[in-house]
Coordinates of C-alpha atoms in Angstrom, one line a residue:
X1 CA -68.0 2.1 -7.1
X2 CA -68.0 2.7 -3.4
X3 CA -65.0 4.3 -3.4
X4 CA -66.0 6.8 -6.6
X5 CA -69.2 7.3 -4.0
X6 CA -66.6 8.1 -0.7
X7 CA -64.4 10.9 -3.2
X8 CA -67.5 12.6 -4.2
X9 CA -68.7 13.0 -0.9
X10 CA -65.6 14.3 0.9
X11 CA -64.1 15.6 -1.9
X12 CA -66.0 19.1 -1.9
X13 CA -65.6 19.6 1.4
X14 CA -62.1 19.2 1.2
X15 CA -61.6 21.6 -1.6
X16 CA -63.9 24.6 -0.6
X17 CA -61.7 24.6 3.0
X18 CA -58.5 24.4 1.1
X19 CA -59.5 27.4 -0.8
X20 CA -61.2 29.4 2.0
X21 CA -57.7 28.6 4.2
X22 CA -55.4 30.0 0.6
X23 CA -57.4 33.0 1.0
X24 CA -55.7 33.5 4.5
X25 CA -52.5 34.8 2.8
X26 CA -50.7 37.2 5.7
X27 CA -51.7 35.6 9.1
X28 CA -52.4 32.0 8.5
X29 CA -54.5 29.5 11.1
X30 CA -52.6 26.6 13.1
X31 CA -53.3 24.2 11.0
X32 CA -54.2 21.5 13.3
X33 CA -56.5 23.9 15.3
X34 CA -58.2 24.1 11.5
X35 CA -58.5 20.2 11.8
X36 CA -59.5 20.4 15.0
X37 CA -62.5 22.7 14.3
X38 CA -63.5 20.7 11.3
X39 CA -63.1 17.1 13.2
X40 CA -65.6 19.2 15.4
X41 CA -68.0 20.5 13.1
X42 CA -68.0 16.8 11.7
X43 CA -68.9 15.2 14.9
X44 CA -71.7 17.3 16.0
X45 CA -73.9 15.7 13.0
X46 CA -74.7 13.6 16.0
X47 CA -76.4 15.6 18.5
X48 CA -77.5 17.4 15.7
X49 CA -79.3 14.7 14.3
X50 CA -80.8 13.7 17.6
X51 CA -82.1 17.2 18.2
X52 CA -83.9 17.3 14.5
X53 CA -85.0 14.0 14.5
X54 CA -87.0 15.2 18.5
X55 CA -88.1 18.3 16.6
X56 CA -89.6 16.4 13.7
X57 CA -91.4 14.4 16.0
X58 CA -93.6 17.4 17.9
X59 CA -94.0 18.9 14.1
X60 CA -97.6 19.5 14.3
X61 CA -98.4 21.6 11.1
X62 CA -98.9 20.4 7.9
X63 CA -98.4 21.5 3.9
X64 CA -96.1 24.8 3.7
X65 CA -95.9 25.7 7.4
X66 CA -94.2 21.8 8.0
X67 CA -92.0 22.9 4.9
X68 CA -91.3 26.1 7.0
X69 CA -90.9 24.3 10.1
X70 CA -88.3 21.7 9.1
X71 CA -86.4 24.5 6.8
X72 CA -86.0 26.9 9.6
X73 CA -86.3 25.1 12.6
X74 CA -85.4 21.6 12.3
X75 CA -82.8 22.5 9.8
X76 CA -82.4 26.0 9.7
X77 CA -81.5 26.9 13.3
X78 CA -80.3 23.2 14.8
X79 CA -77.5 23.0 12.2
X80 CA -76.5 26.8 12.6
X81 CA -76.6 26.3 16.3
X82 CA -74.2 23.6 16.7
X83 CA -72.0 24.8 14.0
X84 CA -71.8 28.4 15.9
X85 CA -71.0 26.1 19.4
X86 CA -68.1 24.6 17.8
X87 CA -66.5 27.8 16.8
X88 CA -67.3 29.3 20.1
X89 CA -65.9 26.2 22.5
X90 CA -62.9 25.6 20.0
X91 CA -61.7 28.4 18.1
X92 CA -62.9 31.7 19.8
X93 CA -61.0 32.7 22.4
X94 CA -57.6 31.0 21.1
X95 CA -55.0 33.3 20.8
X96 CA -54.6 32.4 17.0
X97 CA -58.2 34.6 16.9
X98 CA -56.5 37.5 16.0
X99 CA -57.9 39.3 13.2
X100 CA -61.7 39.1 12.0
X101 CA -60.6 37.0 8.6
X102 CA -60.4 34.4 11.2
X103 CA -63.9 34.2 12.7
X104 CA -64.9 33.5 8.5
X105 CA -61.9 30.7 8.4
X106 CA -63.1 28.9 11.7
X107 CA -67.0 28.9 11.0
X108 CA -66.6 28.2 7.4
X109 CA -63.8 25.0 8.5
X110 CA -66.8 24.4 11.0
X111 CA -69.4 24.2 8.5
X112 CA -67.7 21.9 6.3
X113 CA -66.8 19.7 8.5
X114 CA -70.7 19.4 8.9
X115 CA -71.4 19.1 5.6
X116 CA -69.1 16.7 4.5
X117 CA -70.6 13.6 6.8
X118 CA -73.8 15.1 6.2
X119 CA -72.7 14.8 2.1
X120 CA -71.2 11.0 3.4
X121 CA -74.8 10.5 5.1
X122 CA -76.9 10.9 1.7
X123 CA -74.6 10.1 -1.3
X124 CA -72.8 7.3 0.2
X125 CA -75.5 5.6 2.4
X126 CA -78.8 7.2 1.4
X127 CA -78.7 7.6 -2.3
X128 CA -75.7 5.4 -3.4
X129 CA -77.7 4.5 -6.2
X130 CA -78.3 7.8 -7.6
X131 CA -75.2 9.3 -9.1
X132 CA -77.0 13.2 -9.3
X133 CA -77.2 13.5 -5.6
X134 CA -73.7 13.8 -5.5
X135 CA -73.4 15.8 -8.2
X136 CA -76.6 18.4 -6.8
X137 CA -75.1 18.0 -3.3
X138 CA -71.3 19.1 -4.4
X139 CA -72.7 22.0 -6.8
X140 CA -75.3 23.1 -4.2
X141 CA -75.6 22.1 -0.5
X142 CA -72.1 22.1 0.2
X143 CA -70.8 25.4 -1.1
X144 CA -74.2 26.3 0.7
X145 CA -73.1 25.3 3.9
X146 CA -69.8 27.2 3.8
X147 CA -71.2 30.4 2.2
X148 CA -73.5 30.0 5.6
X149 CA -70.4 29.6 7.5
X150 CA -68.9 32.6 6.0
X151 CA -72.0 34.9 7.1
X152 CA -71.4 33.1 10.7
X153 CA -67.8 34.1 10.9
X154 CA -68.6 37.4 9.3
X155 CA -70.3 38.4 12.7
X156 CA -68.5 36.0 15.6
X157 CA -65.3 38.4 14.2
X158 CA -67.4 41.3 14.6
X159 CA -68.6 40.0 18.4
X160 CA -65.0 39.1 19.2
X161 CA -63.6 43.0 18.1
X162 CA -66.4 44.9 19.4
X163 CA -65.6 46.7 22.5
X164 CA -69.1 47.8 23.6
X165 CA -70.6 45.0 25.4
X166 CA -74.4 45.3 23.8
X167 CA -73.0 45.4 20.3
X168 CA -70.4 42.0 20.9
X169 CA -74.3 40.3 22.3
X170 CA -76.0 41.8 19.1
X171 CA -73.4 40.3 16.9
X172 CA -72.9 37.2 18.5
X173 CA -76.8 36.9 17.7
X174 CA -76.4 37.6 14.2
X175 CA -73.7 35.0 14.4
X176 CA -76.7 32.6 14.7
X177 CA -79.5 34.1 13.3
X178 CA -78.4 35.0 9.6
X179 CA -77.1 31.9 8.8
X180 CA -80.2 30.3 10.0
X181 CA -82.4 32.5 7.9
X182 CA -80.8 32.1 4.9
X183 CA -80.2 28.3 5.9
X184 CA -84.2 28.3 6.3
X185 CA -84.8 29.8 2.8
X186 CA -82.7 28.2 0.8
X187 CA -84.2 24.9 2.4
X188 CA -87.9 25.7 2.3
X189 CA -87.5 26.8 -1.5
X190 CA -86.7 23.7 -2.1
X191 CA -89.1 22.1 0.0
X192 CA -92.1 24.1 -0.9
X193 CA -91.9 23.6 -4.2
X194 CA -93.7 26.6 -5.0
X195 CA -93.5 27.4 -8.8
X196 CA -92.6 31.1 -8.3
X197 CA -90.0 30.3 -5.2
X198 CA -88.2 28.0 -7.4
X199 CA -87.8 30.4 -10.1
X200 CA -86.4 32.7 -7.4
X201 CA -83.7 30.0 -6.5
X202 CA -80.6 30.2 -8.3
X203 CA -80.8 34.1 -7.8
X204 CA -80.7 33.7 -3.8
X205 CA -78.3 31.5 -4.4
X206 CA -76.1 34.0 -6.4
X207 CA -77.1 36.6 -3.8
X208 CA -75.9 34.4 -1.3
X209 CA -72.4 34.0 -3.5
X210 CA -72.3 38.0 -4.1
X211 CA -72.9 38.9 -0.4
X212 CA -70.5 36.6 1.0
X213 CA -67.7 37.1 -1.4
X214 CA -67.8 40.7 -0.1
X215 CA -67.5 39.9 3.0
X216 CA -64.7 37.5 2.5
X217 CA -62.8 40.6 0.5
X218 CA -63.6 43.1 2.8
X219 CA -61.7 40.6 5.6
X220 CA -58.9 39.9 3.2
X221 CA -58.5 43.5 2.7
X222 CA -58.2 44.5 6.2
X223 CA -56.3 41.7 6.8
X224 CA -53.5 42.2 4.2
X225 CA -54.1 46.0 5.5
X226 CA -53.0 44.8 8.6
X227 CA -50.3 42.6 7.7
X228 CA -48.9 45.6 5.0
X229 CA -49.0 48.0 8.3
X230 CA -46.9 45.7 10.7
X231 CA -44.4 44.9 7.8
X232 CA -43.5 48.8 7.5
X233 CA -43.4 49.6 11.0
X234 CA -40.3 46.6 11.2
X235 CA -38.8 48.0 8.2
X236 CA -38.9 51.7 10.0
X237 CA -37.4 50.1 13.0
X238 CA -34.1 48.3 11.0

């Protein structure tokens, strides 16, 4: 039983970076710099937790606005924060950091390093008994987490690329800030439990799945673009 509990917790994790690393067909990550920014996105749970667990404690409001407060806040721009951190001390300025599919791969190995002891925190400890968190947490929060990672990476790649200095500041920004919105909405739907906002649930989620898939192409493209580019110009030269 326990071990059933330990595959469906790590297993998702596992799968959705697999796939997200496939996707880097023409200029593939060091692999253990890809551990090494997961093993870090995995170990911040810890601060992380200690910073939520301080900002539930000076939550003052009450109703919707503490559903708002935990989603965005506590939640919302903690987890985002930490997650962006380990990209930016680990991954970003490493000379592997070459192409802007890479800023998706990092954050996204990042975010699911996160997500997977979070998913070990409440299906194997918390909720052992209840076989459907696993099973909401797997189809749910923790493609969640990485389709947050991939709106992170989306703009740390435009940061790193930009050459005006205001625009790499906007971007890193938006590095934090989208996530952490959408991180705060899909939360507080949830949380509210407002008829009409759950209704409006599985469309944000899809939106969420549409908007990033783009982005994921439009990397993939450039970087196969790229990759198609380089290959000719040795061709030319033999």
């Amino acid at each position: 039983m326990i071990t059933r509990l330990w595959i469906i917790a790590i297993a998702p994790g596992i799968a959705l970076a697999m796939a997200v690393y496939l996707t880097d067909r023409y200029d593939k990550e060091p692999p253990i710099l890809l551990i090494k920014v997961f093993l870090s996105g995995a170990l911040i749970v810890i601060p992380t937790v200690l910073v939520e667990r301080m900002l539930m404690s000076i939550n003052v409001f009450g109703g919707i606005f503490s559903a708002a407060y935990t989603a965005f806040i506590v939640a919302g721009f903690t987890e985002e924060f930490f997650k962006r951190s380990v990209v930016l001390k680990v991954a970003y300025k490493h000379r592997a950091f070459d192409e802007k599919l890479d800023g998706i791969v990092y954050a996204v190995f990042a975010a699911l390093g996160f997500a997977t002891v979070e998913n070990i925190m409440y299906v194997v400890f918390r909720f052992s008994s209840n076989p459907m968190v696993g099973l909401y947490r797997g189809i749910l929060s923790v493609p969640a987490h990485m389709l947050f990672g991939v709106t992170m990476g989306y703009y740390l790649s435009l940061s790193k690329f930009s050459g005006n200095e205001r625009e790499r500041k906007s971007y890193l920004r938006k590095a934090l800030v989208v996530p952490m919105i959408f991180h705060g909405i899909f939360n507080f739907i949830l949380m509210s439990r407002i008829p009409i906002l759950m209704i409006l649930f599985i469309p944000f989620v899809i939106y969420l799945w549409i908007i990033n898939l783009r982005r994921l192409n439009e990397y993939t493209n450039e970087s196969r673009d790229s990759y198609e580019r380089v290959k000719k110009h040795r061709d030319d030269q033999q």
